[in-house]
Structure formats: structure tokens, C-alpha cells
Amino acid sequence: MSNINYWKELWTGVGDFSPVVNTQDLLSPVSSPNPRPSWDKIYEGFPKTIDGKAQSPQEVFSSVFGSIYNPTEETIEINGKKISMINACATRMSLALLNANYNLNSKRDFLCQTGKYRGKGIITKIKKMRDYLFESI
């Protein structure tokens, strides 16, 4: 399953997310401070190529981190420390949520350094993003 389809199924409550019994209850917008935007709004902000496929990790991280991202080493460098950036799945979903006006600063791993969302918080770890979605949206 592509990561776009994974997020769509999670967002819409369709699919098998064992051991969760009822994803609709967990994704209920009642507990969310914001009403859940449509999947179309999320998909609109999801970084993808012209043919609709997810952008490569190098494209995503370059657009978010600019010059602190090294695509050859697949790392970012912050305060002299190199941090591995290989899987962009959660980062893509962060950008999609930012497009839908969600504020991820309370759970952020990093701030966007360049582009449309410069200064906005993003989640880069897949488990953290999944937990965020189950808890917040």
C-alpha cells in the first residue's frame, strides 16, 4: 500500500488498523479542537509528483530543510549534530495537515526551515504521527 493510501485509510476510518477495534470512534472529530477537514484538503497538500506519486524523501526533506539537509548522506545537521532523515512518510503527512491549517507545534520534531511552511512545526516520526492522528483528529 502506498503511504498516500495508508493515510487516506487512517483518515477516513477505512482499513484494518489492528489491534484497534473501531477506528471511527478514535478518529471522531468531537474531541478535536478543529473540525476534521475533508480528505481532499489533506491530499491537496500532500507532497506529490505531477503523476500523483509521493515525492521522494530527498525532494521532501530538501523542500522542508533547505541547506541543512544533505541528500547524499540523508541527514540534516543541527548544532553540529547529524540526524538521519530517510523515511519521509510522516513529514509528507505533516505538510498535508499544515495545508489544512492544522498546528503541529505541540508535537513537532522540527521546524520547517524553508518554503511555504517556514517556521511551522512538523512531525517526522511515523509512530508519533500515527499517535497524533489517533489522539487529536
C-alpha atoms as a printed R data frame, in Angstrom:
    type eleno elety resid chain resno       x      y       z
1   ATOM     1    CA   MET     A     1   0.000  0.000   0.000
2   ATOM     2    CA   SER     A     2   1.374  3.414  -0.879
3   ATOM     3    CA   ASN     A     3   1.790  5.804   2.021
4   ATOM     4    CA   ILE     A     4  -0.850  8.094   0.487
5   ATOM     5    CA   ASN     A     5  -3.385  5.250   0.682
6   ATOM     6    CA   TYR     A     6  -2.274  4.399   4.234
7   ATOM     7    CA   TRP     A     7  -3.001  7.934   5.421
8   ATOM     8    CA   LYS     A     8  -6.280  8.083   3.472
9   ATOM     9    CA   GLU     A     9  -7.492  4.854   5.069
10  ATOM    10    CA   LEU     A    10  -6.447  6.064   8.500
11  ATOM    11    CA   TRP     A    11  -8.086  9.462   7.915
12  ATOM    12    CA   THR     A    12 -11.371  8.087   6.631
13  ATOM    13    CA   GLY     A    13 -11.513  5.165   9.076
14  ATOM    14    CA   VAL     A    14 -11.429  2.572   6.319
15  ATOM    15    CA   GLY     A    15  -8.956 -0.311   6.567
16  ATOM    16    CA   ASP     A    16  -7.539 -2.682   9.147
17  ATOM    17    CA   PHE     A    17  -5.640 -0.925  11.923
18  ATOM    18    CA   SER     A    18  -5.409 -3.854  14.330
19  ATOM    19    CA   PRO     A    19  -5.431 -4.032  17.286
20  ATOM    20    CA   VAL     A    20  -7.767 -1.007  17.134
21  ATOM    21    CA   VAL     A    21 -11.355 -2.237  17.095
22  ATOM    22    CA   ASN     A    22 -13.235  0.830  15.904
23  ATOM    23    CA   THR     A    23 -11.177  3.478  14.141
24  ATOM    24    CA   GLN     A    24 -14.240  5.680  13.600
25  ATOM    25    CA   ASP     A    25 -14.511  6.217  17.368
26  ATOM    26    CA   LEU     A    26 -10.801  7.023  17.636
27  ATOM    27    CA   LEU     A    27 -10.931  9.451  14.731
28  ATOM    28    CA   SER     A    28 -14.078 11.189  15.845
29  ATOM    29    CA   PRO     A    29 -13.800 14.957  15.360
30  ATOM    30    CA   VAL     A    30 -15.741 15.500  18.600
31  ATOM    31    CA   SER     A    31 -12.520 15.537  20.657
32  ATOM    32    CA   SER     A    32 -10.682 17.686  18.148
33  ATOM    33    CA   PRO     A    33 -10.398 21.438  18.685
34  ATOM    34    CA   ASN     A    34 -10.858 21.805  14.907
35  ATOM    35    CA   PRO     A    35 -13.366 20.049  12.697
36  ATOM    36    CA   ARG     A    36 -11.634 17.443  10.570
37  ATOM    37    CA   PRO     A    37 -11.054 18.743   7.030
38  ATOM    38    CA   SER     A    38 -12.016 16.632   4.063
39  ATOM    39    CA   TRP     A    39  -9.566 14.105   2.680
40  ATOM    40    CA   ASP     A    40  -9.436 16.255  -0.477
41  ATOM    41    CA   LYS     A    41  -7.929 19.151   1.527
42  ATOM    42    CA   ILE     A    42  -5.350 16.807   3.050
43  ATOM    43    CA   TYR     A    43  -4.493 15.252  -0.319
44  ATOM    44    CA   GLU     A    44  -4.131 18.694  -1.878
45  ATOM    45    CA   GLY     A    45  -1.238 19.455   0.494
46  ATOM    46    CA   PHE     A    46   0.397 16.036   0.281
47  ATOM    47    CA   PRO     A    47   3.783 16.424  -1.488
48  ATOM    48    CA   LYS     A    48   3.459 14.522  -4.738
49  ATOM    49    CA   THR     A    49   4.857 14.434  -8.236
50  ATOM    50    CA   ILE     A    50   2.946 15.548 -11.321
51  ATOM    51    CA   ASP     A    51   1.693 11.977 -11.838
52  ATOM    52    CA   GLY     A    52   0.313 11.808  -8.266
53  ATOM    53    CA   LYS     A    53   3.001  9.651  -6.666
54  ATOM    54    CA   ALA     A    54   4.541 10.620  -3.340
55  ATOM    55    CA   GLN     A    55   7.648 12.777  -3.669
56  ATOM    56    CA   SER     A    56  10.926 11.081  -2.819
57  ATOM    57    CA   PRO     A    57  12.348 11.577   0.674
58  ATOM    58    CA   GLN     A    58  15.124 13.696  -0.855
59  ATOM    59    CA   GLU     A    59  12.576 16.014  -2.512
60  ATOM    60    CA   VAL     A    60  10.500 16.322   0.654
61  ATOM    61    CA   PHE     A    61  13.403 16.925   3.026
62  ATOM    62    CA   SER     A    62  15.098 19.359   0.632
63  ATOM    63    CA   SER     A    63  11.877 21.382   0.412
64  ATOM    64    CA   VAL     A    64  11.444 21.440   4.198
65  ATOM    65    CA   PHE     A    65  15.028 21.783   5.451
66  ATOM    66    CA   GLY     A    66  16.817 23.523   2.576
67  ATOM    67    CA   SER     A    67  20.568 23.824   3.005
68  ATOM    68    CA   ILE     A    68  20.731 21.917   6.322
69  ATOM    69    CA   TYR     A    69  19.618 18.742   4.506
70  ATOM    70    CA   ASN     A    70  22.319 16.638   2.868
71  ATOM    71    CA   PRO     A    71  20.656 14.348   0.283
72  ATOM    72    CA   THR     A    72  23.838 12.311  -0.226
73  ATOM    73    CA   GLU     A    73  24.061 11.382   3.471
74  ATOM    74    CA   GLU     A    74  20.294 11.626   4.044
75  ATOM    75    CA   THR     A    75  20.851 13.744   7.139
76  ATOM    76    CA   ILE     A    76  20.136 17.183   8.496
77  ATOM    77    CA   GLU     A    77  22.703 18.988  10.590
78  ATOM    78    CA   ILE     A    78  21.586 20.988  13.614
79  ATOM    79    CA   ASN     A    79  24.086 22.493  16.050
80  ATOM    80    CA   GLY     A    80  26.833 20.267  14.638
81  ATOM    81    CA   LYS     A    81  24.813 17.092  15.147
82  ATOM    82    CA   LYS     A    82  23.810 14.960  12.141
83  ATOM    83    CA   ILE     A    83  20.317 13.487  12.284
84  ATOM    84    CA   SER     A    84  19.267 10.734   9.879
85  ATOM    85    CA   MET     A    85  16.348 11.591   7.587
86  ATOM    86    CA   ILE     A    86  15.434  8.552   5.499
87  ATOM    87    CA   ASN     A    87  11.662  7.950   5.708
88  ATOM    88    CA   ALA     A    88   9.548 10.973   4.723
89  ATOM    89    CA   CYS     A    89   6.117  9.428   5.294
90  ATOM    90    CA   ALA     A    90   5.233 11.372   8.460
91  ATOM    91    CA   THR     A    91   6.810 14.538   7.062
92  ATOM    92    CA   ARG     A    92   4.577 14.303   3.980
93  ATOM    93    CA   MET     A    93   1.518 13.947   6.216
94  ATOM    94    CA   SER     A    94   2.695 16.905   8.314
95  ATOM    95    CA   LEU     A    95   2.790 19.060   5.193
96  ATOM    96    CA   ALA     A    96  -0.677 17.844   4.212
97  ATOM    97    CA   LEU     A    97  -2.028 18.722   7.670
98  ATOM    98    CA   LEU     A    98  -0.363 22.146   7.564
99  ATOM    99    CA   ASN     A    99  -2.119 22.716   4.243
100 ATOM   100    CA   ALA     A   100  -5.387 22.005   6.076
101 ATOM   101    CA   ASN     A   101  -4.457 24.615   8.742
102 ATOM   102    CA   TYR     A   102  -3.505 22.177  11.495
103 ATOM   103    CA   ASN     A   103  -0.937 23.389  14.017
104 ATOM   104    CA   LEU     A   104   1.552 20.626  14.836
105 ATOM   105    CA   ASN     A   105   3.814 22.742  17.069
106 ATOM   106    CA   SER     A   106   2.820 20.968  20.295
107 ATOM   107    CA   LYS     A   107   4.046 17.619  18.911
108 ATOM   108    CA   ARG     A   108   6.709 18.830  16.492
109 ATOM   109    CA   ASP     A   109  10.057 17.214  15.933
110 ATOM   110    CA   PHE     A   110  11.448 20.120  13.890
111 ATOM   111    CA   LEU     A   111  10.511 23.445  12.344
112 ATOM   112    CA   CYS     A   112  10.355 23.864   8.577
113 ATOM   113    CA   GLN     A   113  13.390 25.870   7.524
114 ATOM   114    CA   THR     A   114  12.255 26.879   4.030
115 ATOM   115    CA   GLY     A   115   9.255 27.069   1.759
116 ATOM   116    CA   LYS     A   116   5.583 27.759   2.292
117 ATOM   117    CA   TYR     A   117   5.585 26.469   5.879
118 ATOM   118    CA   ARG     A   118   8.834 28.027   7.115
119 ATOM   119    CA   GLY     A   119   8.709 28.280  10.916
120 ATOM   120    CA   LYS     A   120   5.867 25.756  11.253
121 ATOM   121    CA   GLY     A   121   6.303 22.558  13.242
122 ATOM   122    CA   ILE     A   122   6.385 19.161  11.567
123 ATOM   123    CA   ILE     A   123   6.341 15.584  12.804
124 ATOM   124    CA   THR     A   124   8.966 13.369  11.162
125 ATOM   125    CA   LYS     A   125   8.486 10.091  13.037
126 ATOM   126    CA   ILE     A   126   5.807  7.739  11.723
127 ATOM   127    CA   LYS     A   127   4.717  6.357  15.118
128 ATOM   128    CA   LYS     A   128   4.447  9.857  16.540
129 ATOM   129    CA   MET     A   129   2.303 10.962  13.566
130 ATOM   130    CA   ARG     A   130   0.036  7.937  13.850
131 ATOM   131    CA   ASP     A   131  -0.405  8.547  17.603
132 ATOM   132    CA   TYR     A   132  -1.073 12.242  16.933
133 ATOM   133    CA   LEU     A   133  -3.813 11.369  14.457
134 ATOM   134    CA   PHE     A   134  -5.477  8.913  16.815
135 ATOM   135    CA   GLU     A   135  -5.300 11.363  19.744
136 ATOM   136    CA   SER     A   136  -6.048 14.668  18.079
137 ATOM   137    CA   ILE     A   137  -8.028 14.388  14.913
